[in-house]
CSV table of C-alpha atoms in Angstrom, one decimal:
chain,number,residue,atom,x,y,z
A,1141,UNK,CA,-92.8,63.7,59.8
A,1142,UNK,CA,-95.7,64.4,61.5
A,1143,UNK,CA,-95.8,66.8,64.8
A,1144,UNK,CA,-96.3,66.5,68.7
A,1145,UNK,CA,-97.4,69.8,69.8
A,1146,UNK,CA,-96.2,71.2,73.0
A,1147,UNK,CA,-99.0,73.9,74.0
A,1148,UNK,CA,-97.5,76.0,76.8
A,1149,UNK,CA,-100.8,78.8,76.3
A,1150,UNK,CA,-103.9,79.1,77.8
A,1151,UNK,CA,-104.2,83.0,76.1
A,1152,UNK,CA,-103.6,83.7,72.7
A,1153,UNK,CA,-101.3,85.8,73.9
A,1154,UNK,CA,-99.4,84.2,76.1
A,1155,UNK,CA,-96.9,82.6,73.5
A,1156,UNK,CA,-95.4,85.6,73.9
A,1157,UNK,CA,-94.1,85.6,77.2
A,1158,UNK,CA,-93.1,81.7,77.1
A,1159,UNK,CA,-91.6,82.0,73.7
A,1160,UNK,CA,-88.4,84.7,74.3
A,1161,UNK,CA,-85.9,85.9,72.0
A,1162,UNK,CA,-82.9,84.8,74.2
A,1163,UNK,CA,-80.6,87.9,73.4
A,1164,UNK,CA,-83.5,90.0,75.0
A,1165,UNK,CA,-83.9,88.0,77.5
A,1166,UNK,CA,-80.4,87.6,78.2
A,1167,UNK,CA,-80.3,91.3,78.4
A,1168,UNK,CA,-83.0,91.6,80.7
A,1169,UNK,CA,-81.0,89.8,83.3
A,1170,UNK,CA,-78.3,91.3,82.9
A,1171,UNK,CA,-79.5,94.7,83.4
A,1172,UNK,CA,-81.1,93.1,86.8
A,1173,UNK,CA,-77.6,91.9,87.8
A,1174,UNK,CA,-76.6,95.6,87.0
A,1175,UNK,CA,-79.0,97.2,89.1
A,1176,UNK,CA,-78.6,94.6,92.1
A,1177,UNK,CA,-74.8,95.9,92.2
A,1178,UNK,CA,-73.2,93.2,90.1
A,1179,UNK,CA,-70.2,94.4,88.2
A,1180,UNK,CA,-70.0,93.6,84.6
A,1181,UNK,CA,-67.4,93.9,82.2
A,1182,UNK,CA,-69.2,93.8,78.4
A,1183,UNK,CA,-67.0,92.9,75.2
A,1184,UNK,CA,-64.3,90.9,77.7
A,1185,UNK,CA,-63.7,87.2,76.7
A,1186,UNK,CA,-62.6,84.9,79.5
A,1187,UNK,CA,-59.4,83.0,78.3
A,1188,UNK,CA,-58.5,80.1,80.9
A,1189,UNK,CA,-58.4,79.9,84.6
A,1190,UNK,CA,-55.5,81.2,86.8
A,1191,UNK,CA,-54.2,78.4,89.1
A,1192,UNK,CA,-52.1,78.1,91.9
A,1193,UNK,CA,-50.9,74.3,92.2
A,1194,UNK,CA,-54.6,72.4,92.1
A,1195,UNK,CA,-56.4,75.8,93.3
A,1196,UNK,CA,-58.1,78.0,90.6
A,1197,UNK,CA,-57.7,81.7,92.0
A,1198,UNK,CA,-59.2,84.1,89.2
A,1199,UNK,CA,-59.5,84.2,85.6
A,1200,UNK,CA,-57.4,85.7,82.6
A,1201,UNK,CA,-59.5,87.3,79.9
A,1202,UNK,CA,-58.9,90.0,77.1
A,1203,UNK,CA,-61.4,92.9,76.4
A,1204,UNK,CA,-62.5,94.6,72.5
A,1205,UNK,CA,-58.7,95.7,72.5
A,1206,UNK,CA,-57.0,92.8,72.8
A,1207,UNK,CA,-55.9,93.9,76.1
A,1208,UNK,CA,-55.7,91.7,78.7
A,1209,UNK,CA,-57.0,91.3,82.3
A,1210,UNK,CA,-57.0,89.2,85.1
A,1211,UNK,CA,-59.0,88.7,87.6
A,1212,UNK,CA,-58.8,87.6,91.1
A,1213,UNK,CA,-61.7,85.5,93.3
A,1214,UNK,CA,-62.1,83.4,96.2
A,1215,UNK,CA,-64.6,81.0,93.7
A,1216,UNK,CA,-65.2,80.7,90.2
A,1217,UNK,CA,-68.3,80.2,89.2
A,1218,UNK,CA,-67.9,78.7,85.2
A,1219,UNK,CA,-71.6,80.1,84.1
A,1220,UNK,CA,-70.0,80.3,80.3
A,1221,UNK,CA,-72.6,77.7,78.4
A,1222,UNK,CA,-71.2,75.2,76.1
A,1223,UNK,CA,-67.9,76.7,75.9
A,1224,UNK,CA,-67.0,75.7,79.2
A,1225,UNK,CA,-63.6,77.7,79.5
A,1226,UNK,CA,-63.4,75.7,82.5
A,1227,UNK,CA,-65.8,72.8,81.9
A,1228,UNK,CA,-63.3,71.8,79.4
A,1229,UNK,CA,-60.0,71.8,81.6
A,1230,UNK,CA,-61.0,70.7,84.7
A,1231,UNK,CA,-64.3,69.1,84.6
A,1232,UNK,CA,-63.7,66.3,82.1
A,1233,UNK,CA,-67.0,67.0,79.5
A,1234,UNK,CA,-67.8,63.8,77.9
A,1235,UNK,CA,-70.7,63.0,75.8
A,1236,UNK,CA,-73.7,61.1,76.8
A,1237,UNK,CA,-73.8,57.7,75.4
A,1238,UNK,CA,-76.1,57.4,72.9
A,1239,UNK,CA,-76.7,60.7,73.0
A,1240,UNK,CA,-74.1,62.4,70.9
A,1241,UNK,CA,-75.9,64.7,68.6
A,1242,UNK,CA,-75.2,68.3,66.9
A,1243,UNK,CA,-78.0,71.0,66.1
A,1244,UNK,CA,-78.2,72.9,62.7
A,1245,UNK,CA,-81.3,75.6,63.0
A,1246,UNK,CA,-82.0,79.4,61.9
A,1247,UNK,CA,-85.0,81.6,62.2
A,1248,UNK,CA,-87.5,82.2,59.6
A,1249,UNK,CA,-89.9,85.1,58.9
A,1250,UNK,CA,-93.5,84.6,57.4
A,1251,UNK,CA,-94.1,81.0,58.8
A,1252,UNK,CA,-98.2,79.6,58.8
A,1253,UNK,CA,-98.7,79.2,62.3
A,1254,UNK,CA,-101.6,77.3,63.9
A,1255,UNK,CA,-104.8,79.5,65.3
A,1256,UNK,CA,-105.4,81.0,67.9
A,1257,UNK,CA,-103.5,79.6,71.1
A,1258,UNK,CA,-101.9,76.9,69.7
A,1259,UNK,CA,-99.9,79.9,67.6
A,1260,UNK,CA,-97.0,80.3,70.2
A,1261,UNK,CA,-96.7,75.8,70.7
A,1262,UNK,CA,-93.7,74.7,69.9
A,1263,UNK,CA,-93.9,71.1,67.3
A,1264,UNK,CA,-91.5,68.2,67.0
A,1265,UNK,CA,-91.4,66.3,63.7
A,1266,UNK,CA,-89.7,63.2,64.0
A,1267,UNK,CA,-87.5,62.2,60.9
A,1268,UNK,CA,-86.6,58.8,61.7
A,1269,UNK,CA,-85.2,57.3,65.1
A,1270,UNK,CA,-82.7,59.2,66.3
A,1271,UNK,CA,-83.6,62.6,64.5
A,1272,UNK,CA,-85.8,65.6,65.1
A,1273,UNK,CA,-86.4,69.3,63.3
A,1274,UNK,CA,-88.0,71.8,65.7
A,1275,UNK,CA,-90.5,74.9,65.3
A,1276,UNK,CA,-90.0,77.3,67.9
A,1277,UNK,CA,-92.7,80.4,67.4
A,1278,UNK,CA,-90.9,83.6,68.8
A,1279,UNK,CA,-91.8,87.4,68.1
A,1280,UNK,CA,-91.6,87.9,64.7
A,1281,UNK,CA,-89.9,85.1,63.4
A,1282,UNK,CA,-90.1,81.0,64.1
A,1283,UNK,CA,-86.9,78.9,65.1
A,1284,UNK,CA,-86.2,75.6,62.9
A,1285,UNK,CA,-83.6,73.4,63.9
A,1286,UNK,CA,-82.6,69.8,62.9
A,1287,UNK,CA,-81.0,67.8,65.7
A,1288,UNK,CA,-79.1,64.4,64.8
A,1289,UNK,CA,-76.7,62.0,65.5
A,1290,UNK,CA,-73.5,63.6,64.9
A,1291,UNK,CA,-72.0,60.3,62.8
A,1292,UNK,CA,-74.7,60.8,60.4
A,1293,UNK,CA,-75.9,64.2,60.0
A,1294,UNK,CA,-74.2,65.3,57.2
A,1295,UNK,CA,-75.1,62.8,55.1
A,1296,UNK,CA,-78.2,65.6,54.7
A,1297,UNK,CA,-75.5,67.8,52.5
A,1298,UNK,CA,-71.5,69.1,53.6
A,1299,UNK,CA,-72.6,72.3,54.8
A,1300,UNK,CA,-75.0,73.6,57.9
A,1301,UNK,CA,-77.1,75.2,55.2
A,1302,UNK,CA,-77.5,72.4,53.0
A,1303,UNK,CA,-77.8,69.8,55.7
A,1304,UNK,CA,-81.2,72.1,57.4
A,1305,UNK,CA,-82.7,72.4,53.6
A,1306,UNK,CA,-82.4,68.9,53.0
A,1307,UNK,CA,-84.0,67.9,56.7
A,1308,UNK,CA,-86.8,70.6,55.3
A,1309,UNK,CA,-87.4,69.2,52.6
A,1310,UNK,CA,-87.7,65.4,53.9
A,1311,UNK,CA,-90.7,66.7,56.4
A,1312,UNK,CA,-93.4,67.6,54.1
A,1313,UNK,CA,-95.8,69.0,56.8
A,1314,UNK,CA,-92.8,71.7,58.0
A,1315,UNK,CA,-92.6,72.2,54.3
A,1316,UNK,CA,-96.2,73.3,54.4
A,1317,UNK,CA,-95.7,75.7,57.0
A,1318,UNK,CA,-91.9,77.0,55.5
A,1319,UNK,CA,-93.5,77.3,51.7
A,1320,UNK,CA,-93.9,81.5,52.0
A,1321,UNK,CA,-91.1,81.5,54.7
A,1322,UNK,CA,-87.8,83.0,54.6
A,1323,UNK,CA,-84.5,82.7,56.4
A,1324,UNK,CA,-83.3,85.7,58.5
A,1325,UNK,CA,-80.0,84.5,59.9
A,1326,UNK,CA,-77.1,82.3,58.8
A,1327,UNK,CA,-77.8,78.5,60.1
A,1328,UNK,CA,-75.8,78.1,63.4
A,1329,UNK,CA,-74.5,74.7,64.3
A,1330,UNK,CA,-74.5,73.9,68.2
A,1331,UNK,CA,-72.2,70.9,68.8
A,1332,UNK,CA,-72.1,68.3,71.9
A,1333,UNK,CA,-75.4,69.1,72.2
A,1334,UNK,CA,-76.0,67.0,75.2
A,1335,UNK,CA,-73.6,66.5,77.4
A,1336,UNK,CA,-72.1,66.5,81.0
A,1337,UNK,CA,-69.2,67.4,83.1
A,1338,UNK,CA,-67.9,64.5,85.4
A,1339,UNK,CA,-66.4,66.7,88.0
A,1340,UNK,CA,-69.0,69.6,89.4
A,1341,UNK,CA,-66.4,71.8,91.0
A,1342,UNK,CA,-63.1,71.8,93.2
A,1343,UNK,CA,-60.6,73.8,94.9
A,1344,UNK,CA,-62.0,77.2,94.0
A,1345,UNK,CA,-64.3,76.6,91.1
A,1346,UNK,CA,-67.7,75.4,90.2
A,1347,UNK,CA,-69.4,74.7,87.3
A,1348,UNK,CA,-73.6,76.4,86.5
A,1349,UNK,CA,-75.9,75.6,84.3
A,1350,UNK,CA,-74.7,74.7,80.1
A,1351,UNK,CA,-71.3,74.5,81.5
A,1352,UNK,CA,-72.1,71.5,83.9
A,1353,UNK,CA,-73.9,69.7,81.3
A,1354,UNK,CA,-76.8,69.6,78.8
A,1355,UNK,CA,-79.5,66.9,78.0
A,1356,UNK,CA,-81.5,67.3,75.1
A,1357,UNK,CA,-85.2,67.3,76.2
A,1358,UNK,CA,-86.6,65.3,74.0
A,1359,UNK,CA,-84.8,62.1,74.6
């Protein structure tokens, strides 16, 4: 229960460019995409790949009005995270042995924070062998997450919300720093939380970044 402390600062400010909120830093490149002539299509939801015999040739998706597109392309490029549209067809995911683990976290307001540079450092408490809560400063607000072996993390309680209090409440120095804290979001689950694709690409297709695979860093 105790922390290892990742300091990534050297300035007491500097937590603050390391530690993003993703959805603004998401947007950021996004608007650099936009303005080096990338075409975007916002609110569209890629549905599955269009194939001709072994050859994927485009994708069909459908926009905010259920209306649906297709799209044409010499290559896919599947840069779609852990949903993989498709990772999950063609690229065989499977889990990483001993490494099959889900996340429950959510972001807190009000957390106690360290001084001074070691503010924006991210700390790992371990709970027991194979599982680990995380404190993640970020503007505003701190990340906490639980990740654990999927065959035994609900046995912390039947519901995401549950299962992160309970992981809380067995780390008594994260307690310390959550004791005038208060949740901001629901508590997200991220599943197959490390992972890997055992085909990289083929006739047409290619798989970047989440959607090839994922290793948890701290193992």
């Amino acid at each position: 229960g105790r922390p290892f402390y990742f300091s990534e600062a050297t300035d007491p400010r500097m937590h603050q460019r390391w530690q993003v909120l993703r959805s603004d830093f998401d947007a950021m490149l996004l608007d650099k995409a936009v303005e080096n002539g990338v075409t975007t299509f916002m609110g569209t939801r890629a549905l599955e790949a269009r194939r001709d015999g072994d050859r994927i040739t485009g994708i069909r998706a459908t926009n905010g009005h259920d209306e649906e597109l297709t799209f044409d392309a010499p290559v896919v490029i599947d840069a779609s995270g852990q949903n993989g549209v498709v990772a999950r067809r063609l690229g065989r995911r499977t889990g990483v042995p001993d490494l099959e683990n889900l996340a429950v976290f959510a972001h807190y307001r009000d957390a106690r924070l360290d001084d001074g540079i070691d503010a924006g450092s991210t700390l790992i408490f371990r709970l027991e062998a194979k599982s680990w809560l995380w404190f993640i400063p970020l503007p505003g607000v701190v990340s906490v997450g639980l990740v654990a072996p999927s065959k035994t993390i609900w046995s912390y309680g039947d519901e995401p919300e549950s299962v992160l209090d309970a992981a809380i409440g067995a780390c008594p120095h994260l307690m310390e720093r959550l004791d005038e804290a208060s949740r901001t979001t629901d508590v997200h689950v991220a599943r197959d939380f490390s992972y890997v694709a055992q085909q990289e690409g083929g006739e047409g297709w290619l798989l970047a970044g989440d959607a090839l695979g994922f290793i948890d860093p701290v193992y």
